[in-house]
Amino acid sequence: MEQYPDIEVYVARVSHDTLNAWLASALSAPPLTPAGKGKWKTRGMYQGEEVPILLVDNVADGFASLWFDSSHTPWMTDQECAQHAAEALQTEIRCSLGGWHPGNDDPDRFWQVLPGGKEGAIEWPDSGR
């Protein structure tokens, strides 16, 4: 499997303290710092490579976007990151189904991962709203 060029997951409500502790553990990242309205950033390290990290609060339905702008992460895919984050943060995590390819993906299909290992495909945002 090829490493994704970057990783993005969507994190259900979790405190910055909890998120900072996970980022420190996973990527030796210092605490998130403000980067504009509703945005937070930091830089982690993985295998000697810098990993820029951006958190954007409330992007959809109470979820924040957590973006690792690097192919140098402990996770090969968004789904792998989501699985790790759901357990570490004890909250729901969502990610896109597969990599992004123009014209090839359904933009409303996501992978939902819950603490405890339950996971599966969902429509998001919910088309019933």
PDB file of C-alpha atoms in Angstrom:
ATOM      1  CA  MET A   1       0.000   0.000   0.000  1.00  0.00           C
ATOM      2  CA  GLU A   2       1.260   3.437  -0.918  1.00  0.00           C
ATOM      3  CA  GLN A   3       1.610   6.125   1.761  1.00  0.00           C
ATOM      4  CA  TYR A   4      -0.907   8.962   1.348  1.00  0.00           C
ATOM      5  CA  PRO A   5       0.746  12.351   0.586  1.00  0.00           C
ATOM      6  CA  ASP A   6      -1.110  13.852   3.565  1.00  0.00           C
ATOM      7  CA  ILE A   7      -3.629  12.706   6.161  1.00  0.00           C
ATOM      8  CA  GLU A   8      -6.936  14.358   7.079  1.00  0.00           C
ATOM      9  CA  VAL A   9      -9.427  13.153   9.644  1.00  0.00           C
ATOM     10  CA  TYR A  10     -12.483  14.736  11.241  1.00  0.00           C
ATOM     11  CA  VAL A  11     -12.575  14.640  15.024  1.00  0.00           C
ATOM     12  CA  ALA A  12     -15.768  14.799  17.104  1.00  0.00           C
ATOM     13  CA  ARG A  13     -15.703  17.109  20.087  1.00  0.00           C
ATOM     14  CA  VAL A  14     -12.576  16.575  22.153  1.00  0.00           C
ATOM     15  CA  SER A  15     -10.645  18.954  24.401  1.00  0.00           C
ATOM     16  CA  HIS A  16      -7.466  20.563  23.150  1.00  0.00           C
ATOM     17  CA  ASP A  17      -5.679  19.085  26.176  1.00  0.00           C
ATOM     18  CA  THR A  18      -6.657  15.558  25.109  1.00  0.00           C
ATOM     19  CA  LEU A  19      -5.754  16.258  21.481  1.00  0.00           C
ATOM     20  CA  ASN A  20      -2.429  17.843  22.467  1.00  0.00           C
ATOM     21  CA  ALA A  21      -1.545  14.790  24.582  1.00  0.00           C
ATOM     22  CA  TRP A  22      -2.215  12.464  21.629  1.00  0.00           C
ATOM     23  CA  LEU A  23      -0.268  14.643  19.162  1.00  0.00           C
ATOM     24  CA  ALA A  24       2.664  14.761  21.608  1.00  0.00           C
ATOM     25  CA  SER A  25       2.595  10.980  21.962  1.00  0.00           C
ATOM     26  CA  ALA A  26       2.145  10.167  18.262  1.00  0.00           C
ATOM     27  CA  LEU A  27       4.334  12.897  16.726  1.00  0.00           C
ATOM     28  CA  SER A  28       6.288  14.594  19.533  1.00  0.00           C
ATOM     29  CA  ALA A  29       4.277  17.731  18.728  1.00  0.00           C
ATOM     30  CA  PRO A  30       4.184  20.733  21.068  1.00  0.00           C
ATOM     31  CA  PRO A  31       0.717  22.037  22.025  1.00  0.00           C
ATOM     32  CA  LEU A  32      -1.501  23.565  19.348  1.00  0.00           C
ATOM     33  CA  THR A  33      -1.273  27.352  19.075  1.00  0.00           C
ATOM     34  CA  PRO A  34      -3.815  29.799  17.598  1.00  0.00           C
ATOM     35  CA  ALA A  35      -3.508  30.326  13.836  1.00  0.00           C
ATOM     36  CA  GLY A  36      -6.554  32.497  13.122  1.00  0.00           C
ATOM     37  CA  LYS A  37     -10.237  32.308  13.928  1.00  0.00           C
ATOM     38  CA  GLY A  38     -11.067  28.699  14.778  1.00  0.00           C
ATOM     39  CA  LYS A  39      -7.678  27.470  13.560  1.00  0.00           C
ATOM     40  CA  TRP A  40      -4.810  25.927  15.499  1.00  0.00           C
ATOM     41  CA  LYS A  41      -1.412  24.679  14.378  1.00  0.00           C
ATOM     42  CA  THR A  42       1.680  22.878  15.530  1.00  0.00           C
ATOM     43  CA  ARG A  43       4.542  20.875  14.019  1.00  0.00           C
ATOM     44  CA  GLY A  44       5.353  17.322  14.952  1.00  0.00           C
ATOM     45  CA  MET A  45       8.213  15.025  14.001  1.00  0.00           C
ATOM     46  CA  TYR A  46       8.168  11.496  12.661  1.00  0.00           C
ATOM     47  CA  GLN A  47      11.312   9.544  11.797  1.00  0.00           C
ATOM     48  CA  GLY A  48      13.306  12.775  11.594  1.00  0.00           C
ATOM     49  CA  GLU A  49      10.811  14.486   9.258  1.00  0.00           C
ATOM     50  CA  GLU A  50       8.734  17.541  10.206  1.00  0.00           C
ATOM     51  CA  VAL A  51       4.940  17.129  10.121  1.00  0.00           C
ATOM     52  CA  PRO A  52       2.899  20.374   9.890  1.00  0.00           C
ATOM     53  CA  ILE A  53      -0.445  19.952  11.675  1.00  0.00           C
ATOM     54  CA  LEU A  54      -3.544  22.132  11.273  1.00  0.00           C
ATOM     55  CA  LEU A  55      -6.768  21.882  13.289  1.00  0.00           C
ATOM     56  CA  VAL A  56      -9.847  23.752  12.056  1.00  0.00           C
ATOM     57  CA  ASP A  57     -12.722  23.813  14.561  1.00  0.00           C
ATOM     58  CA  ASN A  58     -16.351  23.126  13.635  1.00  0.00           C
ATOM     59  CA  VAL A  59     -15.998  22.338   9.929  1.00  0.00           C
ATOM     60  CA  ALA A  60     -19.222  20.264   9.909  1.00  0.00           C
ATOM     61  CA  ASP A  61     -21.727  18.867  12.416  1.00  0.00           C
ATOM     62  CA  GLY A  62     -19.512  19.496  15.458  1.00  0.00           C
ATOM     63  CA  PHE A  63     -16.405  17.952  13.884  1.00  0.00           C
ATOM     64  CA  ALA A  64     -12.996  19.568  13.564  1.00  0.00           C
ATOM     65  CA  SER A  65     -10.677  18.911  10.631  1.00  0.00           C
ATOM     66  CA  LEU A  66      -7.259  17.616  11.662  1.00  0.00           C
ATOM     67  CA  TRP A  67      -4.780  17.770   8.789  1.00  0.00           C
ATOM     68  CA  PHE A  68      -1.259  16.356   8.770  1.00  0.00           C
ATOM     69  CA  ASP A  69       0.409  18.071   5.800  1.00  0.00           C
ATOM     70  CA  SER A  70       3.066  15.425   5.195  1.00  0.00           C
ATOM     71  CA  SER A  71       3.540  11.908   3.895  1.00  0.00           C
ATOM     72  CA  HIS A  72       5.801  11.297   6.897  1.00  0.00           C
ATOM     73  CA  THR A  73       3.291  10.113   9.502  1.00  0.00           C
ATOM     74  CA  PRO A  74       2.872   6.863  11.423  1.00  0.00           C
ATOM     75  CA  TRP A  75      -0.216   6.115   9.288  1.00  0.00           C
ATOM     76  CA  MET A  76      -0.318   4.965   5.665  1.00  0.00           C
ATOM     77  CA  THR A  77      -3.912   6.158   5.098  1.00  0.00           C
ATOM     78  CA  ASP A  78      -6.596   8.429   6.530  1.00  0.00           C
ATOM     79  CA  GLN A  79      -8.469   5.330   7.716  1.00  0.00           C
ATOM     80  CA  GLU A  80      -5.438   4.031   9.624  1.00  0.00           C
ATOM     81  CA  CYS A  81      -5.088   7.410  11.341  1.00  0.00           C
ATOM     82  CA  ALA A  82      -8.821   7.459  12.133  1.00  0.00           C
ATOM     83  CA  GLN A  83      -8.614   4.036  13.768  1.00  0.00           C
ATOM     84  CA  HIS A  84      -5.651   5.073  15.913  1.00  0.00           C
ATOM     85  CA  ALA A  85      -7.197   8.442  16.834  1.00  0.00           C
ATOM     86  CA  ALA A  86     -10.595   6.972  17.795  1.00  0.00           C
ATOM     87  CA  GLU A  87      -8.980   4.705  20.372  1.00  0.00           C
ATOM     88  CA  ALA A  88      -6.444   7.233  21.641  1.00  0.00           C
ATOM     89  CA  LEU A  89      -8.944  10.098  21.913  1.00  0.00           C
ATOM     90  CA  GLN A  90     -11.981   7.967  22.834  1.00  0.00           C
ATOM     91  CA  THR A  91     -14.183   9.867  20.391  1.00  0.00           C
ATOM     92  CA  GLU A  92     -15.707   9.434  16.958  1.00  0.00           C
ATOM     93  CA  ILE A  93     -13.409  10.037  13.995  1.00  0.00           C
ATOM     94  CA  ARG A  94     -14.394  10.298  10.331  1.00  0.00           C
ATOM     95  CA  CYS A  95     -12.333  10.330   7.149  1.00  0.00           C
ATOM     96  CA  SER A  96     -12.855  10.145   3.418  1.00  0.00           C
ATOM     97  CA  LEU A  97     -13.222   6.727   1.823  1.00  0.00           C
ATOM     98  CA  GLY A  98      -9.920   6.227   0.049  1.00  0.00           C
ATOM     99  CA  GLY A  99      -7.665   8.846  -1.490  1.00  0.00           C
ATOM    100  CA  TRP A 100      -8.941  11.851  -3.350  1.00  0.00           C
ATOM    101  CA  HIS A 101      -9.119  11.446  -7.110  1.00  0.00           C
ATOM    102  CA  PRO A 102     -10.866  14.078  -9.274  1.00  0.00           C
ATOM    103  CA  GLY A 103     -14.163  12.718 -10.561  1.00  0.00           C
ATOM    104  CA  ASN A 104     -13.687   9.267  -9.003  1.00  0.00           C
ATOM    105  CA  ASP A 105     -14.990   9.621  -5.446  1.00  0.00           C
ATOM    106  CA  ASP A 106     -18.401  10.278  -3.971  1.00  0.00           C
ATOM    107  CA  PRO A 107     -17.718  13.386  -1.848  1.00  0.00           C
ATOM    108  CA  ASP A 108     -20.439  12.442   0.652  1.00  0.00           C
ATOM    109  CA  ARG A 109     -19.124   8.937   1.459  1.00  0.00           C
ATOM    110  CA  PHE A 110     -17.020   8.791   4.596  1.00  0.00           C
ATOM    111  CA  TRP A 111     -15.589   6.192   6.953  1.00  0.00           C
ATOM    112  CA  GLN A 112     -16.771   6.430  10.571  1.00  0.00           C
ATOM    113  CA  VAL A 113     -14.639   4.990  13.367  1.00  0.00           C
ATOM    114  CA  LEU A 114     -15.892   4.757  16.943  1.00  0.00           C
ATOM    115  CA  PRO A 115     -13.915   3.882  20.082  1.00  0.00           C
ATOM    116  CA  GLY A 116     -13.982   0.123  20.601  1.00  0.00           C
ATOM    117  CA  GLY A 117     -13.363  -0.717  16.972  1.00  0.00           C
ATOM    118  CA  LYS A 118     -16.814  -0.255  15.444  1.00  0.00           C
ATOM    119  CA  GLU A 119     -16.465   1.284  11.995  1.00  0.00           C
ATOM    120  CA  GLY A 120     -18.150   1.502   8.610  1.00  0.00           C
ATOM    121  CA  ALA A 121     -19.129   3.649   5.647  1.00  0.00           C
ATOM    122  CA  ILE A 122     -21.594   6.520   6.149  1.00  0.00           C
ATOM    123  CA  GLU A 123     -23.130   9.372   4.147  1.00  0.00           C
ATOM    124  CA  TRP A 124     -21.902  12.704   5.514  1.00  0.00           C
ATOM    125  CA  PRO A 125     -23.216  15.275   5.716  1.00  0.00           C
ATOM    126  CA  ASP A 126     -26.465  13.408   6.268  1.00  0.00           C
ATOM    127  CA  SER A 127     -28.484  13.803   3.065  1.00  0.00           C
ATOM    128  CA  GLY A 128     -31.697  13.697   5.141  1.00  0.00           C
ATOM    129  CA  ARG A 129     -31.113  17.168   6.589  1.00  0.00           C
TER     130      ARG A 129
END
